[in-house]
Tab-separated table of C-alpha atoms and ligand atoms in Angstrom:
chain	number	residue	atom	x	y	z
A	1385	UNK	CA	-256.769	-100.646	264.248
A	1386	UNK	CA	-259.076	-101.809	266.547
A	1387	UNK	CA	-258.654	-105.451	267.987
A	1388	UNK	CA	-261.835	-105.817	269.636
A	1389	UNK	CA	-261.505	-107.838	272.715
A	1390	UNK	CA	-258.461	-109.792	271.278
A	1391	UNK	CA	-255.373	-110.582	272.963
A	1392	UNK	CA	-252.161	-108.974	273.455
A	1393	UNK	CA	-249.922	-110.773	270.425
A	1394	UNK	CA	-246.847	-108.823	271.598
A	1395	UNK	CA	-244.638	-110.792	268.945
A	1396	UNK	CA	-246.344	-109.424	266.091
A	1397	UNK	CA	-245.913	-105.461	266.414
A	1398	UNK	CA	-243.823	-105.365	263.852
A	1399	UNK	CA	-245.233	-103.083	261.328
A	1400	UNK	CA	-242.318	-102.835	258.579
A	1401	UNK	CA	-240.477	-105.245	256.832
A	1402	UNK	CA	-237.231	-104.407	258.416
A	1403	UNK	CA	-238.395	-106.152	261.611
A	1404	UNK	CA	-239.955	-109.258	260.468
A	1405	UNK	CA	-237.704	-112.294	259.420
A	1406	UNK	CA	-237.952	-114.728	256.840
A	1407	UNK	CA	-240.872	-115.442	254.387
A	1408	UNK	CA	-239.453	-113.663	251.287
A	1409	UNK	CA	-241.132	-115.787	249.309
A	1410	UNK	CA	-244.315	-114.630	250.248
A	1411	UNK	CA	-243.097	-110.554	249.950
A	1412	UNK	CA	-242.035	-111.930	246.689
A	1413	UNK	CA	-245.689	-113.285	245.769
A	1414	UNK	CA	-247.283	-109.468	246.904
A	1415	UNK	CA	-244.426	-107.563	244.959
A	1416	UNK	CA	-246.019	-109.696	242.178
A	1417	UNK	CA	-249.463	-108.716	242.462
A	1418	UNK	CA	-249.019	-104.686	243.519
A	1419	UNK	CA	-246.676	-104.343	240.206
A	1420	UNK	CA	-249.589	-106.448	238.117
A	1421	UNK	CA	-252.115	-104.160	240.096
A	1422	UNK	CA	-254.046	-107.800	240.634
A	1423	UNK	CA	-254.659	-107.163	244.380
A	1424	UNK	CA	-257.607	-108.965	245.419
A	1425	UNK	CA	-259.866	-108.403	247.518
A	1426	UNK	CA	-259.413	-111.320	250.375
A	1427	UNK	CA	-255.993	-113.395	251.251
A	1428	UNK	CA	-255.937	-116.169	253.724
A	1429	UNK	CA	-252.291	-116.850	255.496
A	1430	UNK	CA	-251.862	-120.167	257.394
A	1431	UNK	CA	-248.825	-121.507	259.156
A	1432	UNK	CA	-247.521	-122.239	262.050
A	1433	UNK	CA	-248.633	-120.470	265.623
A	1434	UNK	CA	-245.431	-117.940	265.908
A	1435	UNK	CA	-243.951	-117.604	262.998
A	1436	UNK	CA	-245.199	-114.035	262.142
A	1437	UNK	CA	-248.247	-114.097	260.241
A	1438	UNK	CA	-250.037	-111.454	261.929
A	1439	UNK	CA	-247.272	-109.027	261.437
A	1440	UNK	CA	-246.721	-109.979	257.655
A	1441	UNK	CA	-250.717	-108.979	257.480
A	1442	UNK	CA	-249.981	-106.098	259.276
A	1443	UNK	CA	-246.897	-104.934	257.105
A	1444	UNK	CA	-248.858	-105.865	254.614
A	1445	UNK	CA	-251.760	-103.381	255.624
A	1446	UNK	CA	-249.272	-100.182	256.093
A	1447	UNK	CA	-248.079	-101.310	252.486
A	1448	UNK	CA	-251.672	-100.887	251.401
A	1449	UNK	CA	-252.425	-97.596	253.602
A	1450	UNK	CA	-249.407	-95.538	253.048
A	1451	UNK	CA	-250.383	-92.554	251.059
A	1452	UNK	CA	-246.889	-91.771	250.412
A	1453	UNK	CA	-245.903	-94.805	248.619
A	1454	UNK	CA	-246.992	-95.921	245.430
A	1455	UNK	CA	-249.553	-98.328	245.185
A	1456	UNK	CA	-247.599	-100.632	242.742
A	1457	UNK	CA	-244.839	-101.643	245.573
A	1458	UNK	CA	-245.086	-103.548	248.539
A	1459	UNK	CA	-243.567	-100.360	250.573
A	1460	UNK	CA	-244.613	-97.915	253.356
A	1461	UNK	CA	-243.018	-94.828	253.988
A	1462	UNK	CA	-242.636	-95.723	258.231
A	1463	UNK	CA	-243.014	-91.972	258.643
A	1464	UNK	CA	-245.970	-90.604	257.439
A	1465	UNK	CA	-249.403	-89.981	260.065
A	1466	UNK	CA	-250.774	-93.581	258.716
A	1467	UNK	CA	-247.954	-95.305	259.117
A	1468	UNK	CA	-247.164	-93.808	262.555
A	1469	UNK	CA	-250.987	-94.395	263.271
A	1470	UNK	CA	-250.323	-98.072	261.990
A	1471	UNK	CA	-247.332	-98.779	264.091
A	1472	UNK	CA	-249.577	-97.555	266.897
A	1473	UNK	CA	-252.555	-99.496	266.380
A	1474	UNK	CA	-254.784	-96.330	266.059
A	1475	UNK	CA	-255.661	-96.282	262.236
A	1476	UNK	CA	-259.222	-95.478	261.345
A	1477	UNK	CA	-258.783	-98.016	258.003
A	1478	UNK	CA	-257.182	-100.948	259.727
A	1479	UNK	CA	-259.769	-102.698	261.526
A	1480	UNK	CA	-258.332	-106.199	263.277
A	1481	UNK	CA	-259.770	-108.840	265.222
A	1482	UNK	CA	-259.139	-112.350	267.260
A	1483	UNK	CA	-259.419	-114.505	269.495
A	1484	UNK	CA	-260.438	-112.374	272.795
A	1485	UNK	CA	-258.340	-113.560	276.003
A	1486	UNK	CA	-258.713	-116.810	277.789
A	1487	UNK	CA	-261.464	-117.986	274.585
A	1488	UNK	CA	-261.312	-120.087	272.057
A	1489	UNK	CA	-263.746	-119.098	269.897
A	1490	UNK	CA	-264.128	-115.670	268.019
A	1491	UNK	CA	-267.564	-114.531	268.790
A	1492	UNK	CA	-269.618	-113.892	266.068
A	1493	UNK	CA	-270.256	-110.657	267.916
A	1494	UNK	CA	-266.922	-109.120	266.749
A	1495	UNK	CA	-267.895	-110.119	263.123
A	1496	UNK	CA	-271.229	-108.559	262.471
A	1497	UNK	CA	-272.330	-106.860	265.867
A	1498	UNK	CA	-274.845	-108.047	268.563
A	1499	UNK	CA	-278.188	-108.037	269.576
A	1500	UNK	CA	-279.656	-104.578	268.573
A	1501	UNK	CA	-276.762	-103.956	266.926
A	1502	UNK	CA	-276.459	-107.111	265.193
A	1503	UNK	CA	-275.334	-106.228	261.327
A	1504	UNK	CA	-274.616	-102.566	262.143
A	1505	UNK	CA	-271.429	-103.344	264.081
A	1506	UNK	CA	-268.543	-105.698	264.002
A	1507	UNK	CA	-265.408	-106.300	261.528
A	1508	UNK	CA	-267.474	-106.893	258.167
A	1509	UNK	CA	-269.677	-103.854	259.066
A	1510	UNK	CA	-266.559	-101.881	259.414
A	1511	UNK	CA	-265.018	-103.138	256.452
A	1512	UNK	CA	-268.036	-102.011	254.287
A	1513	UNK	CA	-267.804	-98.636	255.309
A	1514	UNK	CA	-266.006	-96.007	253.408
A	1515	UNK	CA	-262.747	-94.868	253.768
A	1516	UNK	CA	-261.894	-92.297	256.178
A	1517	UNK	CA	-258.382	-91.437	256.042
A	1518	UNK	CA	-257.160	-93.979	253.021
A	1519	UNK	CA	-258.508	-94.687	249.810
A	1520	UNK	CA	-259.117	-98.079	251.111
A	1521	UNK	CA	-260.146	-100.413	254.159
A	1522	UNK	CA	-258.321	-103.127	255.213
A	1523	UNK	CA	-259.135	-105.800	257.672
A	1524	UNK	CA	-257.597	-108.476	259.641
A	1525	UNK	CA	-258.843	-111.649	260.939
A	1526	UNK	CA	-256.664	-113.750	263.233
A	1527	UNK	CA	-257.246	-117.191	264.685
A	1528	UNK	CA	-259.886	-117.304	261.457
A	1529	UNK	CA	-259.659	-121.163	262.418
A	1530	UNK	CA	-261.291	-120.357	265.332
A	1531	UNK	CA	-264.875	-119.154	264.504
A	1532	UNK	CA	-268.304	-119.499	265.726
A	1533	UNK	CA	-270.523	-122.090	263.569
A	1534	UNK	CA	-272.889	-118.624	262.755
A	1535	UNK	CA	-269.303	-116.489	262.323
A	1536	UNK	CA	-268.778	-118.632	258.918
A	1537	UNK	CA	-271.529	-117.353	257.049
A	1538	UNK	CA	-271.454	-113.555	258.429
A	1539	UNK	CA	-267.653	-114.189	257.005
A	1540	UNK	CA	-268.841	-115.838	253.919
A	1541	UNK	CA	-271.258	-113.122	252.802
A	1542	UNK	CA	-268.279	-109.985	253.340
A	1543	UNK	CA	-266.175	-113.010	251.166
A	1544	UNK	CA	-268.797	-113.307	248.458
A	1545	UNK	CA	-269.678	-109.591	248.195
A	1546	UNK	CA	-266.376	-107.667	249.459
A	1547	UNK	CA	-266.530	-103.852	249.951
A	1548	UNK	CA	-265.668	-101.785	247.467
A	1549	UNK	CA	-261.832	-100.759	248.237
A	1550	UNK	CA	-261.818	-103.094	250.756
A	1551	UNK	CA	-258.957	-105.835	251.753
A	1552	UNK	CA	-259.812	-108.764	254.128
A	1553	UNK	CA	-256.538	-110.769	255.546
A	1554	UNK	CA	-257.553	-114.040	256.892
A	1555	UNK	CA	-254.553	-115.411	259.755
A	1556	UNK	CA	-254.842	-119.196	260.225
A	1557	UNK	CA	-252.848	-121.700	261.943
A	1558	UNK	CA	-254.495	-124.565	260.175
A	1559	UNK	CA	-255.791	-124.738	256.716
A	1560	UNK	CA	-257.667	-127.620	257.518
A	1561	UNK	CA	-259.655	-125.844	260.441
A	1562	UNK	CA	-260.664	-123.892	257.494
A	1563	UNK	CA	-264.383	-124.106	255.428
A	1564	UNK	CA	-263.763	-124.882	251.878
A	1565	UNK	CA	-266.216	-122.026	250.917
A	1566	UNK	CA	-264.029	-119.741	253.078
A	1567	UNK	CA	-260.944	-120.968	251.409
A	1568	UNK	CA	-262.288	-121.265	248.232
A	1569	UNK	CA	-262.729	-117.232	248.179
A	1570	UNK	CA	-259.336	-116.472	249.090
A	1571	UNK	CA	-256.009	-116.319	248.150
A	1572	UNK	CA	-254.015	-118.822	249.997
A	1573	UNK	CA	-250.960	-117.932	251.043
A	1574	UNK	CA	-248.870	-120.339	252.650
A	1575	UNK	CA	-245.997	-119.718	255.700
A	1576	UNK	CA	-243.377	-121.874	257.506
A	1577	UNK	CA	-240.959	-122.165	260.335
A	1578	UNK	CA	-238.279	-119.780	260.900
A	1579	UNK	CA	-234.858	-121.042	261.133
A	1580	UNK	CA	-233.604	-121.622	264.472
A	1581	UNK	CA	-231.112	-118.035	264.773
A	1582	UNK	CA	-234.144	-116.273	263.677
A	1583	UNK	CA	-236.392	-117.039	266.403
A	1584	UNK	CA	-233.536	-116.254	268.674
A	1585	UNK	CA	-232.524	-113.372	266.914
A	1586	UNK	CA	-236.334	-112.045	267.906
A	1587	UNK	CA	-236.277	-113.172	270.756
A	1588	UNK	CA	-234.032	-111.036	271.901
A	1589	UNK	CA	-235.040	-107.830	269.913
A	1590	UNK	CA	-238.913	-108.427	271.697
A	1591	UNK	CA	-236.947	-108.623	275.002
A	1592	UNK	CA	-237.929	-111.944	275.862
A	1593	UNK	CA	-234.346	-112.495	277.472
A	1594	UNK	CA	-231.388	-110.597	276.595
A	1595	UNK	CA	-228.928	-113.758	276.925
A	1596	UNK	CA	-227.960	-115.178	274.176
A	1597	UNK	CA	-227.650	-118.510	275.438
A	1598	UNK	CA	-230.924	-118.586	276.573
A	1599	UNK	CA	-232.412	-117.307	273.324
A	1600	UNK	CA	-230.712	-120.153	271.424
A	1601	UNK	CA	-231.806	-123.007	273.681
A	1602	UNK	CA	-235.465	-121.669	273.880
A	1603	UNK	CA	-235.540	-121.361	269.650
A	1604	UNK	CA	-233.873	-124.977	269.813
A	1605	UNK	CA	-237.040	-126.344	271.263
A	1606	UNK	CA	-239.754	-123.926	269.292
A	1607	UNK	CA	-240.042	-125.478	265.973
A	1608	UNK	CA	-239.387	-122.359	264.623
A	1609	UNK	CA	-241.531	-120.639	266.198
A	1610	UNK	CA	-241.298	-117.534	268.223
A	1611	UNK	CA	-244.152	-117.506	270.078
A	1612	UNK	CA	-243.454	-121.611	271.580
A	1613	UNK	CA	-239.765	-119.978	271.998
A	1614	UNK	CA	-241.280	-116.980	274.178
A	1615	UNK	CA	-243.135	-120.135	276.400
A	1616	UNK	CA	-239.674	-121.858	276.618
A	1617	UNK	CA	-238.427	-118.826	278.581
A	1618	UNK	CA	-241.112	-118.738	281.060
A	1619	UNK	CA	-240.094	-119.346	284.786
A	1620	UNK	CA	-242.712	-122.407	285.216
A	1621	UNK	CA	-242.333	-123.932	281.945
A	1622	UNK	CA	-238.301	-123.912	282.543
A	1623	UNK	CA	-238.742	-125.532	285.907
A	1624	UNK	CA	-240.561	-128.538	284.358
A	1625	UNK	CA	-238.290	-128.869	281.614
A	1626	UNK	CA	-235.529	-128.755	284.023
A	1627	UNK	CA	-236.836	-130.871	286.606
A	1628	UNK	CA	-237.436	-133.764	284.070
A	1629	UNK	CA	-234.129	-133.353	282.666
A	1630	UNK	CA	-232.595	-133.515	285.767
A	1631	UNK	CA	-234.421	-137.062	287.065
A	1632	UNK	CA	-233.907	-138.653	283.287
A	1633	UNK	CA	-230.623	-137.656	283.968
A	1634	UNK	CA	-230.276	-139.885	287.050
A	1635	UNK	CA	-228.559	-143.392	287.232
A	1636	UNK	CA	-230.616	-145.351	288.242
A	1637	UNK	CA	-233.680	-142.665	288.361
A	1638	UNK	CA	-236.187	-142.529	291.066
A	1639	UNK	CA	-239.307	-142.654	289.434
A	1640	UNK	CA	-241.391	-141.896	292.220
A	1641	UNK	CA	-239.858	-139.122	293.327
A	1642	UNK	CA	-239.486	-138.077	289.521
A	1643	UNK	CA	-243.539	-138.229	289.018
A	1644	UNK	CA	-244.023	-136.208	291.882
A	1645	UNK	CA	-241.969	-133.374	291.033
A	1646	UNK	CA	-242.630	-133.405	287.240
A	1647	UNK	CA	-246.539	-133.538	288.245
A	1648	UNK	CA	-246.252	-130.538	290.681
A	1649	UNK	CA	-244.248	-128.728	287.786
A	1650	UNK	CA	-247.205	-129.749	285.240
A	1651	UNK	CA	-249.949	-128.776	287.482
A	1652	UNK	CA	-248.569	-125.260	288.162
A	1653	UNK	CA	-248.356	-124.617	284.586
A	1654	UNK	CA	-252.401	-124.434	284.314
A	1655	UNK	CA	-254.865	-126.026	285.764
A	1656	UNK	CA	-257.558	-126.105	283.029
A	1657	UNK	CA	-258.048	-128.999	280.822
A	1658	UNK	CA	-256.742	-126.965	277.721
A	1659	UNK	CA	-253.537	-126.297	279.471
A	1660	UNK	CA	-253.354	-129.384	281.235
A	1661	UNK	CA	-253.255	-131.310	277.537
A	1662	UNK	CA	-250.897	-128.618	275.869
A	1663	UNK	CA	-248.360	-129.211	278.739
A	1664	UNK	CA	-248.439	-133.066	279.019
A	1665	UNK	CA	-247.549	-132.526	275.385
A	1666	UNK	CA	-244.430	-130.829	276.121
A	1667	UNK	CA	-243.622	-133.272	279.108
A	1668	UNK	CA	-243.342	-135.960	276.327
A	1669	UNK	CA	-241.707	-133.315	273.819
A	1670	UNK	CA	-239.082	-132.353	276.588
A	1671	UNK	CA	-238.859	-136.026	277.127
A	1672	UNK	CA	-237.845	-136.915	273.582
A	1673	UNK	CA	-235.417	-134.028	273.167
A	1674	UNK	CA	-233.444	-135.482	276.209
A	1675	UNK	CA	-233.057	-139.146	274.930
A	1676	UNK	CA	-232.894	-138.134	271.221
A	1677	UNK	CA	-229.813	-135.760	272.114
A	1678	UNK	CA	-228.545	-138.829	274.394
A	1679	UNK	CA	-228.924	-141.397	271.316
A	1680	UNK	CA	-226.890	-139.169	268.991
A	1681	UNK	CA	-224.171	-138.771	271.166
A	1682	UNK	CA	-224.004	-142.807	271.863
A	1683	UNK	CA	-224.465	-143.417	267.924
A	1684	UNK	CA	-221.480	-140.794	267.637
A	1685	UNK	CA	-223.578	-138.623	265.650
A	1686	UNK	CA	-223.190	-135.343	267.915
A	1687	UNK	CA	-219.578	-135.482	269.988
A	1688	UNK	CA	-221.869	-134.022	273.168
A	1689	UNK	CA	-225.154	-132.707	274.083
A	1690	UNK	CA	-226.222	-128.992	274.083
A	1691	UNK	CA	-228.281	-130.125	277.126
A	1692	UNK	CA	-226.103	-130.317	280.529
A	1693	UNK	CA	-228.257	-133.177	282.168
A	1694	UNK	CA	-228.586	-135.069	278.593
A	1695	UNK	CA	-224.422	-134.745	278.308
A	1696	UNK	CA	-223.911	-135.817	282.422
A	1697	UNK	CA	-225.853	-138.784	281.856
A	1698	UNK	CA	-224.004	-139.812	278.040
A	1699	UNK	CA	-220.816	-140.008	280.513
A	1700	UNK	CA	-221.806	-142.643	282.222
A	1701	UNK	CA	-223.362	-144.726	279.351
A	1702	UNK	CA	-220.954	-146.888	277.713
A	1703	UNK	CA	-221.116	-145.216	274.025
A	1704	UNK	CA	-221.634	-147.528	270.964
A	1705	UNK	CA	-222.880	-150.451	273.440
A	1706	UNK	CA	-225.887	-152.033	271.670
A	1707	UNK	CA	-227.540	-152.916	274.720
A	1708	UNK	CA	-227.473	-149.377	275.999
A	1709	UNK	CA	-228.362	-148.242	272.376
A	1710	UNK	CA	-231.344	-150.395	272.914
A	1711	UNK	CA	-232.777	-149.312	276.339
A	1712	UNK	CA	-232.719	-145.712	275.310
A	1713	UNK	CA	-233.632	-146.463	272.185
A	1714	UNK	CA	-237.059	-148.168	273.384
A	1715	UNK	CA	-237.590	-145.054	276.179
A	1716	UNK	CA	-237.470	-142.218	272.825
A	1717	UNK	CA	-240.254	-144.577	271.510
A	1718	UNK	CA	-242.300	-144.508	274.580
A	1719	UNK	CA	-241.654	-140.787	274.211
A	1720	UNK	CA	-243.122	-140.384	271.359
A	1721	UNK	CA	-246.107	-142.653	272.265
A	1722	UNK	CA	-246.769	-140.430	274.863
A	1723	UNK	CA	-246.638	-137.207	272.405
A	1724	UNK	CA	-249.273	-138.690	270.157
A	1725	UNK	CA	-251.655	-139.600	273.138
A	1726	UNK	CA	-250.204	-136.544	276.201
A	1727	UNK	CA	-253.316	-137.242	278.501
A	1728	UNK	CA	-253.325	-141.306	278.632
A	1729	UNK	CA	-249.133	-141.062	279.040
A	1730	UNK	CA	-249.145	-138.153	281.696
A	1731	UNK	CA	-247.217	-140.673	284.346
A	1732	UNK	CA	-244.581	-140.629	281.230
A	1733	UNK	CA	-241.827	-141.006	283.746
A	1734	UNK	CA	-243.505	-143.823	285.500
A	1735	UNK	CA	-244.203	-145.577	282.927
A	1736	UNK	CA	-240.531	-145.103	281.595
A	1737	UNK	CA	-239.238	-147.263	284.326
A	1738	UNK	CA	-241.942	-149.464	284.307
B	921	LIG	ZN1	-246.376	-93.917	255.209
């Protein structure tokens, strides 16, 4: 397989079905087509970031490349030289791409080549060679929501006249991000969230944390995703989820001292304007969790919080008061303001108090 310049997307080395969690539905739907032998020749998976996409596509692709395994089941054998070449990300017939580090566009240099070698190089070159090992090619494009204006078309013409024996595997986050005359060539295949034990179930077996605890609170706040999960755990992200918690937590709150520290923890999270957005977004998100925990416990709806600072501060709120109800009530809205608009709301905790 050869990611050209892409990333490192440690949570999706799974390369067998026995690792990856959830979407049966969607093993279901490829069972279907391998027993109708109605495999096409281009599938497009969108979903949520996290959730395993790339590794379906690449379970998928050992499914497709395993000479030991018949082609009418949506099986590899996990043992022979392609699988083990698979699981290793050496096989001459699985060609990948994505989003190259720190971009965010896929160049259209890792579709079709560059200068001189412009057209003789790149995925859909690749793809439109022959075989070498299998009796197929297959190829996978991640972030496909992420092209270059030019990338389209080079995609468009593999799309409109696909290799013989050849497989492309689209990986999208958003359909929408998606040209209709990209979409319109290929299967659609839709994915969701995991549930909640999932994520933290893989957390754990990628070694993100081996504590359990941990690995439930991080898949609590990921949406069911694993990859937002993985972020939970990191050292800077905890410390400005933590330090918010801790000042919302405070009766009455210092909201001074509160913006500084929250700032300091936002800022050290990433300085560019990308990151800068994506975190003030979790600010509010953090923000949110915190009062909508505290709101269920006043309303009686949860008997405590699973957050420490959230359950401290439900203590000393008189529960069922409709005044108190109110206040926090009114702060979860602001919240949520501040979600929809991150970069306009980044004093959130200022303007809480205000
Ligand atoms: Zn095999």
């Amino acid at each position: 397989m050869d990611r050209t310049g892409a990333r490192d997307v440690s949570i999706g080395q799974a390369t067998n079905w026995s690792r990856l969690r959830g979407h049966n539905a969607q093993r279901e739907h490829f069972e279907g087509i391998l027993a109708a032998g109605r495999l096409g020749h281009a599938y497009l998976l969108v979903g949520p970031e996290g959730v395993g996409k790339l590794a379906f596509a690449r379970c998928l692709a050992a499914c497709l490349l395993c000479p030991r395994t018949d082609d009418s089941t949506l099986e590899a054998c996990g043992e022979c030289q392609s699988c083990k070449q698979i699981a290793a990300g050496s096989h001459p017939d699985l060609l990948e791409v994505g989003l190259p580090e720190g971009k965010n566009v896929v160049p259209i240099s890792v579709l079709v080549g560059d200068g001189e070698s412009r057209g003789r190089a790149g995925l859909c070159y690749d793809l439109s060679l022959s075989p070498m090992e299998s009796d197929r090619r297959v190829a996978i494009l991640d972030d496909a929501d992420h092209l270059e204006r030019d990338g389209y078309s080079a995609l468009l013409k593999t799309l409109e006249e696909p290799p013989a024996r050849s497989v492309m595997i689209l990986v999208a986050g958003s359909e929408a991000d998606i040209r209709d005359t990209i979409r319109s060539r290929c299967q659609l295949i839709r994915f969701s969230s995991l549930p909640t034990t999932d994520v933290a179930d893989l957390l754990i077996e990628i070694g993100a944390t081996d504590n359990r605890t941990e690995a439930d609170e991080a898949a609590g706040l990921a949406d069911g995703s694993v990859a937002t999960a993985a972020l939970m755990l990191d050292p800077n992200m905890r410390t400005l989820r933590e330090t918010l918690y801790r000042h919302l937590a405070r009766s009455p709150m210092d909201p001074l001292k509160m913006t500084e520290e929250v700032v300091a923890a936002w800022e050290s999270l990433g300085s560019d304007s990308h990151s800068k957005r994506v975190n003030a977004t979790w600010v509010a998100r953090f923000a949110i969790e915190f009062y909508r925990s505290v709101l269920r416990v006043l309303a009686g709806a949860d008997e405590t919080s699973t957050i420490p600072e959230a359950a401290s501060l439900c203590s000393q709120l008189a529960a069922g008061d409709p005044a108190t109800l109110d206040r926090i009530g009114s702060m979860l809205d602001r919240c949520l303001d501040a979600e929809r608009d991150p970069m306009a709301n980044v004093m959130l905790p200022l303007a809480l108090e205000a």
